[in-house]
């Protein structure tokens, strides 16, 4: 298992983390990437500052009116972050060919911080495949 | 393949099912857990009665105004349960180390009933990994 | 790796693609299916024209009021398609027994077009499993 560390700088922040995977050759097959937290999400999506503004605006607004929140142990807005990240999900299986990520033309690996700024960790596991 | 059986007691109910995995030693690597239904979801999230109230309130309200529902074969609210559970998702890949689930500090396996009370089934499959 | 090609005919369209998997015997274990695009999603759900109308109406409405959209490179509504497909997700792990998909009673593989009509591609990979 490999672990990536990641620092976010804003409360709600989309980050293209595809470059994290470029530093080494991975075993061909699949990489499972899992967010090890409960207030951040992970998905495949298009990259770019305008796209990120759209992800972030929807993430901030989609469930904001569903309070009053019961789970407000840490800080205001934290419960909303838990619910939204759980519903979006935090796992991806990424194809690897010739040691590199083999994604669709517009697909990038996007990390969605929902309760930042924080230090974050991602677990990476190699999954065995079979010929098809 | 292993199967867990689960009984829910309310229409919309978040349940921490992490304890289901404590009864035996699993092969190291990954466990795929899949909900075998179309009106319940599964995610990694924080546990606790206040947190569950928040999951349930958002789940009950997020798409409730998008009717009139066409698929009302079984009972009122069932179509909404189908759509929401499909969009949230019902699969997780759980890391196993030394025979036990190896989750992040706050991560628990949460089952989200959206059309209960019902008897539910989860399929568990061991996925082969490779060293990284 | 195997690839399915798919043509959609409407902007927002749910399609039951379970039949795509019936043409051959697959290795027992798991099939990973991944949408290779950023404006379409994939999930397990119930099939049927009334169910599809419900999926499509929620998909069209859930985030439509969160503009103004910054990412409007291609066409109106495209940014909304990116955000929603990313949040829903585009990967499934499908169990295979005796060469055929082994889903729950009501589970079908549903492709959700969010920016059609388009030609779409799905990547299928066989994932190795271990006895449990």
Coordinates of C-alpha atoms in Angstrom, one line a residue:
Chain A
X1 CA 0.0 0.0 0.0
X2 CA 1.2 3.5 -0.8
X3 CA 0.1 6.7 0.8
X4 CA -0.2 10.2 -0.7
X5 CA -0.2 13.3 1.6
X6 CA -2.1 16.3 0.5
X7 CA -2.6 19.8 2.0
X8 CA -5.7 21.8 1.2
X9 CA -5.9 25.6 1.6
X10 CA -9.7 26.4 1.6
X11 CA -12.9 25.1 3.2
X12 CA -14.4 23.9 0.0
X13 CA -11.8 23.2 -2.7
X14 CA -11.5 21.0 -5.8
X15 CA -8.0 19.9 -6.6
X16 CA -6.6 18.0 -9.6
X17 CA -4.4 15.4 -8.0
X18 CA -3.6 13.4 -11.2
X19 CA 0.0 14.6 -11.1
X20 CA 0.5 12.7 -7.8
X21 CA 0.5 9.5 -9.9
X22 CA 3.3 10.6 -12.3
X23 CA 6.3 10.1 -10.0
X24 CA 6.7 6.4 -10.5
X25 CA 5.8 3.4 -12.6
X26 CA 2.7 1.5 -11.3
X27 CA 1.9 -2.1 -11.8
X28 CA -0.3 -2.5 -14.8
X29 CA -3.9 -3.2 -13.9
X30 CA -5.8 -1.1 -11.5
X31 CA -5.0 1.3 -8.6
X32 CA -7.6 1.7 -5.9
X33 CA -7.4 5.2 -4.4
X34 CA -9.3 5.8 -1.2
X35 CA -9.8 9.0 0.9
X36 CA -9.0 8.1 4.5
X37 CA -11.3 10.8 5.9
X38 CA -15.0 11.5 6.3
X39 CA -15.2 15.1 5.1
X40 CA -13.6 14.9 1.7
X41 CA -14.5 13.2 -1.6
X42 CA -12.9 11.9 -4.7
X43 CA -14.1 11.5 -8.3
X44 CA -13.1 11.4 -11.9
X45 CA -13.9 14.7 -13.7
X46 CA -12.7 17.4 -15.9
X47 CA -10.1 19.8 -14.7
X48 CA -9.7 23.6 -14.9
X49 CA -10.3 26.7 -12.7
X50 CA -13.8 27.4 -14.1
X51 CA -14.8 23.7 -13.7
X52 CA -13.5 23.8 -10.1
X53 CA -15.5 26.9 -9.3
X54 CA -18.6 25.0 -10.5
X55 CA -17.8 21.8 -8.4
X56 CA -17.2 24.0 -5.3
X57 CA -20.3 26.1 -5.7
X58 CA -22.6 23.1 -6.0
X59 CA -20.8 21.3 -3.1
X60 CA -21.2 24.4 -0.9
X61 CA -24.9 24.8 -1.7
X62 CA -26.5 21.5 -2.4
X63 CA -27.4 20.5 1.1
X64 CA -26.8 23.7 3.0
X65 CA -30.5 24.3 3.8
X66 CA -31.0 20.8 5.4
X67 CA -30.1 21.8 8.9
X68 CA -30.3 22.3 11.8
X69 CA -27.4 19.9 12.0
X70 CA -27.1 17.6 14.9
X71 CA -23.4 16.7 14.4
X72 CA -21.7 20.0 15.1
X73 CA -18.9 18.7 17.3
X74 CA -16.0 20.4 15.6
X75 CA -17.2 23.5 13.7
X76 CA -20.1 25.0 11.8
X77 CA -20.6 23.4 8.5
X78 CA -18.8 20.2 9.4
X79 CA -22.0 18.0 9.5
X80 CA -22.9 19.1 6.0
X81 CA -19.3 18.1 4.9
X82 CA -19.8 14.7 6.4
X83 CA -23.1 14.0 4.7
X84 CA -22.1 15.3 1.3
X85 CA -18.7 13.6 1.1
X86 CA -20.4 10.3 2.2
X87 CA -23.0 10.6 -0.6
X88 CA -20.4 11.6 -3.3
X89 CA -18.0 8.9 -2.3
X90 CA -14.2 8.7 -1.8
X91 CA -12.9 5.7 -3.9
X92 CA -11.8 5.3 -7.5
X93 CA -10.3 2.4 -9.5
X94 CA -7.8 3.8 -11.9
X95 CA -6.6 1.8 -15.0
X96 CA -2.8 1.6 -15.4
X97 CA -1.2 0.8 -18.8
X98 CA 2.6 0.6 -19.2
X99 CA 3.0 2.0 -15.7
X100 CA 0.9 5.1 -16.2
X101 CA -2.7 6.1 -15.5
X102 CA -4.8 5.3 -18.6
X103 CA -7.8 7.6 -18.2
X104 CA -10.3 8.9 -20.7
X105 CA -9.4 12.1 -22.7
X106 CA -11.0 14.5 -20.2
X107 CA -10.8 12.5 -17.1
X108 CA -8.7 13.7 -14.2
X109 CA -8.5 12.6 -10.6
X110 CA -10.2 15.3 -8.6
X111 CA -10.0 15.6 -4.8
X112 CA -12.8 17.5 -3.2
X113 CA -12.0 19.1 0.2
X114 CA -15.2 19.8 2.1
X115 CA -13.9 20.9 5.5
X116 CA -10.5 22.5 4.9
X117 CA -7.9 23.6 5.2
X118 CA -6.5 20.3 6.3
X119 CA -3.8 17.7 5.9
X120 CA -5.3 14.8 4.0
X121 CA -4.2 11.3 3.2
X122 CA -5.0 8.9 0.3
X123 CA -4.4 5.2 0.4
X124 CA -3.3 3.6 -2.9
X125 CA -3.6 -0.2 -3.4
X126 CA -2.7 -2.2 -6.5
X127 CA -5.6 -4.5 -7.6
X128 CA -4.9 -7.6 -9.6
X129 CA -6.6 -8.0 -13.0
X130 CA -7.0 -10.8 -15.5
X131 CA -6.9 -10.8 -19.3
X132 CA -10.2 -10.3 -21.1
Chain B
X1 CA -18.6 -15.0 -1.7
X2 CA -20.0 -14.3 1.7
X3 CA -23.4 -12.8 2.5
X4 CA -24.5 -10.6 5.4
X5 CA -28.2 -10.4 6.3
X6 CA -29.5 -7.2 7.9
X7 CA -32.9 -6.1 9.3
X8 CA -33.8 -2.4 9.2
X9 CA -36.5 -0.9 11.4
X10 CA -37.4 2.4 9.9
X11 CA -38.2 3.9 6.5
X12 CA -35.0 6.0 6.3
X13 CA -32.3 4.7 8.5
X14 CA -28.5 5.0 8.7
X15 CA -26.9 2.0 10.4
X16 CA -23.2 1.4 11.4
X17 CA -22.6 -2.1 10.1
X18 CA -18.8 -2.1 10.7
X19 CA -19.3 -4.7 13.5
X20 CA -20.6 -7.2 10.9
X21 CA -17.0 -7.6 9.8
X22 CA -15.5 -8.4 13.2
X23 CA -16.7 -12.0 13.5
X24 CA -13.9 -13.6 11.4
X25 CA -10.4 -13.1 9.9
X26 CA -10.6 -11.9 6.3
X27 CA -7.9 -12.5 3.7
X28 CA -5.6 -9.5 3.6
X29 CA -6.2 -7.2 0.7
X30 CA -9.6 -5.8 -0.1
X31 CA -13.2 -6.7 0.5
X32 CA -15.8 -5.6 -2.0
X33 CA -19.2 -5.1 -0.2
X34 CA -22.2 -4.7 -2.5
X35 CA -25.8 -3.9 -1.6
X36 CA -28.0 -6.4 -3.5
X37 CA -31.0 -4.0 -3.6
X38 CA -32.1 -0.9 -5.4
X39 CA -33.5 1.2 -2.5
X40 CA -30.6 1.2 -0.1
X41 CA -27.1 2.7 -0.2
X42 CA -23.7 2.1 1.3
X43 CA -20.9 4.5 2.1
X44 CA -17.9 5.2 4.4
X45 CA -18.7 7.9 6.9
X46 CA -18.6 8.9 10.6
X47 CA -20.8 7.1 13.0
X48 CA -23.0 8.3 15.9
X49 CA -26.7 9.1 16.6
X50 CA -26.4 12.8 15.8
X51 CA -24.5 12.1 12.6
X52 CA -27.1 9.5 11.6
X53 CA -29.9 12.0 12.1
X54 CA -28.1 14.3 9.7
X55 CA -27.6 11.6 7.1
X56 CA -31.3 10.6 7.4
X57 CA -32.7 14.1 7.2
X58 CA -30.8 15.0 4.0
X59 CA -31.7 11.6 2.5
X60 CA -35.4 12.2 3.2
X61 CA -35.4 15.7 1.9
X62 CA -32.8 16.0 -1.0
X63 CA -35.1 14.9 -3.9
X64 CA -38.5 14.9 -2.3
X65 CA -39.8 17.8 -4.4
X66 CA -38.9 16.2 -7.7
X67 CA -42.2 14.4 -8.2
X68 CA -44.7 13.5 -9.4
X69 CA -43.0 10.1 -9.4
X70 CA -43.8 7.7 -12.3
X71 CA -42.5 4.6 -10.6
X72 CA -44.9 4.2 -7.7
X73 CA -45.6 0.5 -8.1
X74 CA -45.1 -0.5 -4.5
X75 CA -45.7 2.4 -2.2
X76 CA -45.4 6.2 -1.9
X77 CA -41.9 7.4 -1.6
X78 CA -40.4 4.3 -3.2
X79 CA -39.4 5.9 -6.5
X80 CA -37.5 8.6 -4.6
X81 CA -35.7 5.8 -2.7
X82 CA -34.6 4.2 -6.0
X83 CA -33.3 7.4 -7.5
X84 CA -31.4 8.5 -4.4
X85 CA -29.8 5.1 -3.6
X86 CA -28.7 4.8 -7.3
X87 CA -27.1 8.2 -7.2
X88 CA -25.4 7.6 -3.8
X89 CA -24.1 4.2 -4.7
X90 CA -24.0 0.8 -3.0
X91 CA -20.5 -0.6 -3.3
X92 CA -17.3 -0.2 -1.2
X93 CA -13.8 -1.7 -1.3
X94 CA -12.6 -2.1 2.2
X95 CA -8.9 -2.6 3.1
X96 CA -8.0 -5.6 5.3
X97 CA -4.7 -5.8 7.2
X98 CA -3.9 -8.8 9.5
X99 CA -7.4 -10.1 9.0
X100 CA -9.3 -7.0 10.1
X101 CA -10.8 -3.9 8.4
X102 CA -8.1 -1.2 8.2
X103 CA -10.1 2.0 7.9
X104 CA -9.3 5.6 8.5
X105 CA -9.7 6.9 12.1
X106 CA -13.3 8.1 11.7
X107 CA -14.4 5.9 8.9
X108 CA -17.1 3.4 9.5
X109 CA -19.2 1.3 7.1
X110 CA -22.6 2.9 7.0
X111 CA -25.7 1.2 5.5
X112 CA -28.4 3.6 4.4
X113 CA -31.9 2.2 4.3
X114 CA -34.2 4.3 2.1
X115 CA -37.3 2.1 1.9
X116 CA -37.6 0.2 5.1
X117 CA -38.2 -1.6 7.3
X118 CA -36.9 -4.5 5.3
X119 CA -34.7 -7.5 5.3
X120 CA -31.5 -6.7 3.4
X121 CA -28.5 -8.6 2.0
X122 CA -25.0 -7.6 1.4
X123 CA -22.6 -9.6 -0.8
X124 CA -18.9 -9.7 0.3
X125 CA -16.2 -10.7 -2.1
X126 CA -12.4 -10.9 -1.5
X127 CA -10.4 -8.9 -4.2
X128 CA -6.8 -9.9 -4.9
X129 CA -4.2 -7.2 -4.5
X130 CA -0.5 -6.9 -5.4
X131 CA 2.4 -5.4 -3.5
X132 CA 3.2 -1.7 -4.2
Chain C
X1 CA -9.6 -4.8 -21.4
X2 CA -12.8 -4.8 -23.4
X3 CA -14.6 -1.8 -24.6
X4 CA -18.3 -1.2 -25.2
X5 CA -19.6 1.5 -27.6
X6 CA -22.9 3.1 -26.9
X7 CA -25.0 5.7 -28.7
X8 CA -27.4 7.9 -26.8
X9 CA -30.3 9.8 -28.4
X10 CA -31.4 12.5 -25.9
X11 CA -29.7 15.1 -23.6
X12 CA -30.6 13.4 -20.4
X13 CA -31.2 9.7 -20.8
X14 CA -31.2 6.7 -18.6
X15 CA -30.4 3.4 -20.5
X16 CA -30.4 -0.2 -19.3
X17 CA -27.2 -1.6 -20.6
X18 CA -27.3 -4.9 -18.9
X19 CA -27.8 -6.7 -22.2
X20 CA -24.4 -5.5 -23.4
X21 CA -22.9 -8.1 -21.1
X22 CA -24.9 -11.1 -22.4
X23 CA -22.9 -11.6 -25.6
X24 CA -20.0 -13.7 -24.2
X25 CA -18.9 -15.7 -21.1
X26 CA -16.9 -13.6 -18.7
X27 CA -14.3 -14.9 -16.3
X28 CA -15.9 -15.6 -12.9
X29 CA -15.1 -13.0 -10.3
X30 CA -15.7 -9.3 -10.9
X31 CA -16.0 -7.0 -13.9
X32 CA -15.0 -3.4 -13.4
X33 CA -17.0 -1.1 -15.7
X34 CA -15.9 2.5 -16.1
X35 CA -17.4 5.4 -18.1
X36 CA -14.6 7.0 -20.0
X37 CA -16.3 10.4 -20.1
X38 CA -16.9 13.3 -17.7
X39 CA -20.6 14.0 -18.5
X40 CA -22.2 10.6 -18.0
X41 CA -22.7 8.3 -15.0
X42 CA -23.2 4.7 -14.2
X43 CA -25.1 3.0 -11.4
X44 CA -27.0 -0.2 -10.4
X45 CA -30.7 0.4 -10.3
X46 CA -34.1 -0.8 -11.2
X47 CA -35.1 -0.7 -14.9
X48 CA -38.3 0.4 -16.7
X49 CA -39.6 3.4 -18.5
X50 CA -41.3 4.9 -15.5
X51 CA -38.2 4.5 -13.4
X52 CA -36.1 6.0 -16.1
X53 CA -38.4 9.1 -16.3
X54 CA -37.8 9.5 -12.5
X55 CA -34.0 9.2 -12.8
X56 CA -34.0 11.7 -15.7
X57 CA -36.2 14.3 -14.0
X58 CA -34.1 14.3 -10.9
X59 CA -30.9 14.4 -12.9
X60 CA -32.2 17.4 -14.9
X61 CA -33.4 19.3 -11.9
X62 CA -31.1 18.5 -8.9
X63 CA -28.5 21.2 -9.5
X64 CA -30.0 23.3 -12.2
X65 CA -30.3 26.4 -10.0
X66 CA -26.7 26.4 -8.9
X67 CA -25.4 28.6 -11.8
X68 CA -24.2 30.9 -13.2
X69 CA -21.9 28.2 -14.5
X70 CA -18.3 29.1 -15.2
X71 CA -17.4 26.1 -17.4
X72 CA -19.6 26.7 -20.4
X73 CA -17.0 25.9 -23.1
X74 CA -19.2 23.7 -25.2
X75 CA -22.8 24.3 -24.7
X76 CA -25.5 25.5 -22.2
X77 CA -26.0 22.9 -19.5
X78 CA -22.7 21.2 -20.0
X79 CA -21.1 22.4 -16.7
X80 CA -24.1 21.0 -14.8
X81 CA -23.6 17.7 -16.5
X82 CA -20.0 17.6 -15.5
X83 CA -20.7 18.3 -11.8
X84 CA -23.6 15.9 -11.5
X85 CA -21.9 13.0 -13.3
X86 CA -18.8 13.5 -11.1
X87 CA -20.9 13.4 -7.9
X88 CA -22.9 10.4 -9.0
X89 CA -19.9 8.4 -10.2
X90 CA -19.1 6.3 -13.2
X91 CA -17.7 2.9 -12.0
X92 CA -19.2 -0.4 -11.0
X93 CA -17.9 -3.7 -9.9
X94 CA -20.2 -6.4 -11.2
X95 CA -20.1 -10.0 -9.9
X96 CA -19.9 -12.8 -12.5
X97 CA -20.9 -16.4 -11.7
X98 CA -20.7 -19.2 -14.3
X99 CA -19.7 -16.6 -16.9
X100 CA -22.8 -14.3 -16.4
X101 CA -23.6 -11.2 -14.4
X102 CA -24.9 -12.2 -11.0
X103 CA -26.8 -9.2 -9.8
X104 CA -29.6 -8.8 -7.2
X105 CA -33.2 -9.5 -8.3
X106 CA -33.9 -5.9 -9.3
X107 CA -30.5 -4.7 -10.1
X108 CA -29.7 -3.6 -13.6
X109 CA -26.7 -1.8 -15.0
X110 CA -27.9 1.7 -15.8
X111 CA -26.0 4.3 -17.9
X112 CA -27.0 7.9 -17.4
X113 CA -26.3 10.2 -20.3
X114 CA -26.2 13.8 -19.1
X115 CA -25.0 15.7 -22.2
X116 CA -26.3 13.8 -25.2
X117 CA -26.9 12.7 -27.7
X118 CA -23.3 11.4 -28.0
X119 CA -21.2 8.3 -28.8
X120 CA -20.0 6.8 -25.5
X121 CA -17.4 4.3 -24.5
X122 CA -17.2 2.0 -21.5
X123 CA -14.1 0.2 -20.4
X124 CA -14.5 -3.3 -19.0
X125 CA -11.7 -5.0 -16.9
X126 CA -11.7 -8.4 -15.2
X127 CA -10.7 -8.1 -11.5
X128 CA -9.2 -11.2 -9.8
X129 CA -11.0 -12.5 -6.7
X130 CA -10.1 -15.0 -4.0
X131 CA -12.2 -17.6 -2.2
X132 CA -14.0 -16.5 0.9

